[in-house]
CSV table of C-alpha atoms in Angstrom, one decimal:
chain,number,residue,atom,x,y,z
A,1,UNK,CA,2.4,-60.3,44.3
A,2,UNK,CA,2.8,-56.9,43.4
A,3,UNK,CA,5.6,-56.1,40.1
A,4,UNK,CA,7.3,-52.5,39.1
A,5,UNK,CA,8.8,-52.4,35.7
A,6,UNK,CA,11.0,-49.5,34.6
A,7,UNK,CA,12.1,-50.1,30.6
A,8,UNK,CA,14.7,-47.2,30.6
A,9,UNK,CA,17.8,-48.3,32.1
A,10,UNK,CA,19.8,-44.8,31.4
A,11,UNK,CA,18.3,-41.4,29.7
A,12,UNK,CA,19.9,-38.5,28.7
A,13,UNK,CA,18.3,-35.4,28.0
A,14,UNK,CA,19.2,-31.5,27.3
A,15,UNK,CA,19.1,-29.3,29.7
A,16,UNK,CA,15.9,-27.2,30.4
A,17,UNK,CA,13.8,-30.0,28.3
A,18,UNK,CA,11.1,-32.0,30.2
A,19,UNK,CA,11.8,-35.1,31.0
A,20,UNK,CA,9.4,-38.7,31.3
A,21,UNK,CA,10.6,-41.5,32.6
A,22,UNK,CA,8.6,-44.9,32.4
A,23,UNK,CA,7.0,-47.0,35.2
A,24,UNK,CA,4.3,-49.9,34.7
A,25,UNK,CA,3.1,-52.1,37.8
A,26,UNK,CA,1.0,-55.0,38.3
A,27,UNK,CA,-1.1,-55.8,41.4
A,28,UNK,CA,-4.0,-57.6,42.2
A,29,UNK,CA,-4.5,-55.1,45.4
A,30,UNK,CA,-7.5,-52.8,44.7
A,31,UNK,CA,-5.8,-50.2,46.9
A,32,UNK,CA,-2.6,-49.2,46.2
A,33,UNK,CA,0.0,-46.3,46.3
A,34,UNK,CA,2.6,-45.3,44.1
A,35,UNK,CA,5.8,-43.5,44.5
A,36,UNK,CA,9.0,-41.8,42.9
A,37,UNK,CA,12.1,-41.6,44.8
A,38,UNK,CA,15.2,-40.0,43.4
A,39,UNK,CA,18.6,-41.3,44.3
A,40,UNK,CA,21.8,-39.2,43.7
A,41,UNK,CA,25.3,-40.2,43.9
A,42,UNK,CA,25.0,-39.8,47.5
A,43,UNK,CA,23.1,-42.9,48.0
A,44,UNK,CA,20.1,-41.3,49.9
A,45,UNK,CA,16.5,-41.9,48.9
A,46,UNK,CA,14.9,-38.5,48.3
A,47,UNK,CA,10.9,-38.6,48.4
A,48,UNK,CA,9.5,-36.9,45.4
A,49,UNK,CA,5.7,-37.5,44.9
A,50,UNK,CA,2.8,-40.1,45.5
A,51,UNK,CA,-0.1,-41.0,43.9
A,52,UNK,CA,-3.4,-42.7,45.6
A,53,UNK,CA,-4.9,-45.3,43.4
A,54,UNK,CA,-8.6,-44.0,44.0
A,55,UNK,CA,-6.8,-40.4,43.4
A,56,UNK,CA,-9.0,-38.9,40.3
A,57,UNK,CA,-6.0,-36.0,39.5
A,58,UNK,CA,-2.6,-36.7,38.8
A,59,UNK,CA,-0.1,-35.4,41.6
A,60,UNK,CA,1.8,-32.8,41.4
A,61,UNK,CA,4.8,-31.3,43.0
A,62,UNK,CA,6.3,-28.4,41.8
A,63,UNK,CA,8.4,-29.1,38.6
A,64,UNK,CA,7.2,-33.3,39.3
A,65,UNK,CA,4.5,-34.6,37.9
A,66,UNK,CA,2.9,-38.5,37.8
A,67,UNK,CA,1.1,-39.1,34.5
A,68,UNK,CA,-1.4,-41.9,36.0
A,69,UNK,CA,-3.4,-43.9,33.8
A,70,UNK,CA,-5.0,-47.3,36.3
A,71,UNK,CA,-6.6,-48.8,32.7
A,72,UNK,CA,-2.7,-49.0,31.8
A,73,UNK,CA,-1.3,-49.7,35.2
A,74,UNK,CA,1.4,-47.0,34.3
A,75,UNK,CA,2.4,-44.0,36.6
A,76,UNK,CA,5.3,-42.0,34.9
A,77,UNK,CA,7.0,-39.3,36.4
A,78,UNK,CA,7.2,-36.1,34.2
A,79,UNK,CA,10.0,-33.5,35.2
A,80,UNK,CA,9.6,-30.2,33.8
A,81,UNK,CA,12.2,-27.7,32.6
A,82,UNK,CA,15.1,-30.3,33.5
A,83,UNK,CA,17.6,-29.2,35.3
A,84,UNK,CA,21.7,-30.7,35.8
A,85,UNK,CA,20.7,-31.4,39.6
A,86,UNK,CA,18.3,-33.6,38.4
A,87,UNK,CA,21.1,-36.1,37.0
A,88,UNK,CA,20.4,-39.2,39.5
A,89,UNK,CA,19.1,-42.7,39.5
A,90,UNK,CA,15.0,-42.4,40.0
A,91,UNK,CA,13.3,-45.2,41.0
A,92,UNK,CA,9.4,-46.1,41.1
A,93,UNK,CA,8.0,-47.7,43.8
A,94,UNK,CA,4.1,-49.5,45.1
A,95,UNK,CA,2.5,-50.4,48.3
A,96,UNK,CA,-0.3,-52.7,48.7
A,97,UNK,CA,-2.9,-51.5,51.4
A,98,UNK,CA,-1.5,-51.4,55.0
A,99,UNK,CA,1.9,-51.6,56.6
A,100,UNK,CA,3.4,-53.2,53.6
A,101,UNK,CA,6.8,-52.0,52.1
A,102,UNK,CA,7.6,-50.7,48.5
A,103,UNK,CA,7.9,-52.8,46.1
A,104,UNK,CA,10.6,-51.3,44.1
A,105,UNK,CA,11.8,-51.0,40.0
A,106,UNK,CA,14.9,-51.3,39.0
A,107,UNK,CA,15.6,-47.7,38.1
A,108,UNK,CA,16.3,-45.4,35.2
A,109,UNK,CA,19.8,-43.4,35.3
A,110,UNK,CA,19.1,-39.7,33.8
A,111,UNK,CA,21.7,-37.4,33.1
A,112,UNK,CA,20.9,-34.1,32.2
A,113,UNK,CA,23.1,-32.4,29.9
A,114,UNK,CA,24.4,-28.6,29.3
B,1,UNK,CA,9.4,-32.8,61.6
B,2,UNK,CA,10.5,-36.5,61.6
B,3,UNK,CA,14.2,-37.2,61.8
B,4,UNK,CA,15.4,-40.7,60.8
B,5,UNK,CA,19.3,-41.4,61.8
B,6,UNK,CA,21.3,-44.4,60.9
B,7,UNK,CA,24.7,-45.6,62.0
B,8,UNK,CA,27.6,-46.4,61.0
B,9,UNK,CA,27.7,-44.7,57.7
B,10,UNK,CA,29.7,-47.5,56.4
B,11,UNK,CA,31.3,-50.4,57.7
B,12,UNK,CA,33.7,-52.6,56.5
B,13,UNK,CA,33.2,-56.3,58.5
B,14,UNK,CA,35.1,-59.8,57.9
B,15,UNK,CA,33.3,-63.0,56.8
B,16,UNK,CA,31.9,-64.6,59.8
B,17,UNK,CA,31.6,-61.3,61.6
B,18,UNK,CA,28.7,-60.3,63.7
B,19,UNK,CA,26.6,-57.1,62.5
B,20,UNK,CA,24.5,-54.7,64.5
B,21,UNK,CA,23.1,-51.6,62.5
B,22,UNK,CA,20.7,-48.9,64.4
B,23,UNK,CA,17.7,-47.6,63.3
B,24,UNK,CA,16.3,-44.6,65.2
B,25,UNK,CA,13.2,-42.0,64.4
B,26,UNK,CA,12.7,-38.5,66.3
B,27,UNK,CA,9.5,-36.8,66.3
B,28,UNK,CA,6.6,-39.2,65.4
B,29,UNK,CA,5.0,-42.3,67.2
B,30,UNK,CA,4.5,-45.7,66.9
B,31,UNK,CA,5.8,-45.3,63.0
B,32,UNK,CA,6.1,-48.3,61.0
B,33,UNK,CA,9.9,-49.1,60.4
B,34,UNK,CA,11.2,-51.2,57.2
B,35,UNK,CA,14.8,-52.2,56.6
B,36,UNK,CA,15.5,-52.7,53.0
B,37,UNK,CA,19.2,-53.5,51.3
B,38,UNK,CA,20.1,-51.9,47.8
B,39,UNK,CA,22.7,-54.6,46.0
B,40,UNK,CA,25.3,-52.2,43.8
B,41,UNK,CA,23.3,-50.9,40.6
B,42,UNK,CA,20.0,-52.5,41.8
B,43,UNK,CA,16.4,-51.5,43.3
B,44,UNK,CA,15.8,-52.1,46.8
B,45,UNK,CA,14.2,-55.2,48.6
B,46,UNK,CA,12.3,-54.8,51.3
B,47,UNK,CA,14.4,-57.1,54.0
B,48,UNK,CA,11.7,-56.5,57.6
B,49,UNK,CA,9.0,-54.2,58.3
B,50,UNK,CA,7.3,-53.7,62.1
B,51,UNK,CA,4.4,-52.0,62.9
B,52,UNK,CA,5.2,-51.9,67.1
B,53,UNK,CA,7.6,-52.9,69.5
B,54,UNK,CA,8.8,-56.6,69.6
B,55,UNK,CA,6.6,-57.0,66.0
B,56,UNK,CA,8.7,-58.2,63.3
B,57,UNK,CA,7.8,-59.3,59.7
B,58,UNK,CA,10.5,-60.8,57.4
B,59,UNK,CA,9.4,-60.4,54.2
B,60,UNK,CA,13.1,-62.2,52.4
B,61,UNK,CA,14.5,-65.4,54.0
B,62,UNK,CA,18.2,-65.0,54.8
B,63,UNK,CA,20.7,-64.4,56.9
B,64,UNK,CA,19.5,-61.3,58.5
B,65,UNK,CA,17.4,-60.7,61.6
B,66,UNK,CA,16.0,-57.5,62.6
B,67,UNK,CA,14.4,-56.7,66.4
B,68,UNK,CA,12.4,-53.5,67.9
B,69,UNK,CA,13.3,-53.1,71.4
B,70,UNK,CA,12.0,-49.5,71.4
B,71,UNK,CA,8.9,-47.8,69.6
B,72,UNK,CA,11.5,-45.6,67.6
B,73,UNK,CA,14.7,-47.8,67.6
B,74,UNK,CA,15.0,-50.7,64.9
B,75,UNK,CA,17.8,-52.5,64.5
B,76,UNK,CA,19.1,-55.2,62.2
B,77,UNK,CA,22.2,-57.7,62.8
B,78,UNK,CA,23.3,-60.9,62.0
B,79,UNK,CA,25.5,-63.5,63.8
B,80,UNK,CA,27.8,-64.4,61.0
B,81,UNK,CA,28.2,-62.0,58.1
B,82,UNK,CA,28.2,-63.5,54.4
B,83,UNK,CA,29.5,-62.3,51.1
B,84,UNK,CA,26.3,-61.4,49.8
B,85,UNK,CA,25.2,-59.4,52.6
B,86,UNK,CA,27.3,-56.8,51.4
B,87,UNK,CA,25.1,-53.6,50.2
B,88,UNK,CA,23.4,-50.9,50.9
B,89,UNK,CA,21.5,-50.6,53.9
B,90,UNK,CA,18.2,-48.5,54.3
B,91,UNK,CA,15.8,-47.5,57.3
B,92,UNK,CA,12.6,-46.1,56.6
B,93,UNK,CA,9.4,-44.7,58.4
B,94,UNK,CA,5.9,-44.6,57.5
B,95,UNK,CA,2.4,-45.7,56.9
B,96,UNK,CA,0.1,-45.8,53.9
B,97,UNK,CA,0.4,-42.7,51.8
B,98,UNK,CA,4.0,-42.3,52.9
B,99,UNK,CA,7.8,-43.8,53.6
B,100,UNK,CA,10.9,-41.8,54.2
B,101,UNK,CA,14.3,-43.3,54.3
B,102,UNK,CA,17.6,-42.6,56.7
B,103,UNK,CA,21.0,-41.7,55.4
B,104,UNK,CA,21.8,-45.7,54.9
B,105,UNK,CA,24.6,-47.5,55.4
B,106,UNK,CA,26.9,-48.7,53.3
B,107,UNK,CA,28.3,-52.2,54.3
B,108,UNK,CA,31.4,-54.4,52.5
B,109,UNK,CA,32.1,-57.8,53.7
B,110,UNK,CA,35.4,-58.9,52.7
């Protein structure tokens, strides 16, 4: 069975500063994927970056960034130069090899503050 | 590019009630389609995935069904709605390396 945890229920941060937000997993898959969604108020999932488990450089997509480190099953999501759009829930996510579906955390709430 | 639509945008159904939501993808095919339900302040749970027509996997016992008449058309229903169906309702697309979700739909069951 395949686990996300996500410590940081809520985070708020200053404007312009970077932001990381937490993820841990735990899987017995030797192949693997992991995500980041973002969720505004809005209620849609908004794809923001992936990460191969046999990928040897952390992604990277534009200001988003996933800190991976497979001997500590951790893949956190660094935002640079925050900005007040960024205020949502983001939520980490795994798939095991195949067709399977994410396996979701519970999400951390950021607000980004003037 | 791939277009996912779902409908209604929210619903508002009695106990007992009979649901139908639709699922539909434009511009890929044979994807892999995945209903998943957000409870309010939660994560979401992955509720059926399918990889081709008539191919369903139910992945959360309950009272839920979920069927794939078309390649690009999956839909969800129930025959008798229950409190705790109520939530958020999310199609998705995709394969290995990547899974993009519809608009959702938001569903109360009074």
């Amino acid at each position: 069975a395949q686990k996300i945890t996500q410590t940081q229920p809520g985070m708020f941060v200053q404007e312009k500063e970077a932001v990381t937000l937490d993820c841990t997993y735990d899987t017995s898959d030797q192949s693997y994927g992991l995500f980041w969604y973002k969720q505004p108020s809005s209620g849609e999932m908004i794809f923001l970056i992936y990460q191969g488990s046999y990928d040897e450089q952390n992604a990277t997509e534009g200001r988003y960034s996933l800190n991976f480190q497979k001997a500590r099953k951790s893949a956190n999501l660094v935002i640079s130069a925050s900005q007040l759009g960024d205020s949502a829930m983001y939520f980490c996510a795994m798939q095991g090899g195949g067709a399977d579906g994410l396996t979701f955390g519970k999400g951390t709430h950021l607000i980004i503050q003037p | 590019s791939q277009t996912i639509h779902q409908w209604p945008a929210t619903l508002v159904q009695p106990v007992g009630s009979p649901l139908s939501l639709e699922c539909t993808v434009e511009g890929t095919s044979n994807p892999n389609l995945y209903w998943y339900r957000q409870a309010a302040g939660r994560g979401l749970q992955l509720l059926f995935y399918s990889v081709g027509i008539g191919q369903i996997s139910s992945e959360v016992p309950q009272n839920l069904s979920a069927s794939r008449p078309q390649d690009r058309q999956f839909i969800l229903s129930s025959k008798k709605l229950l409190l705790s169906d109520s939530g958020f309702y999310l199609c998705a697309w995709g394969d290995t390396y990547e899974q993009y979700f519809g608009p959702g739909t938001r569903l109360t069951v009074t």
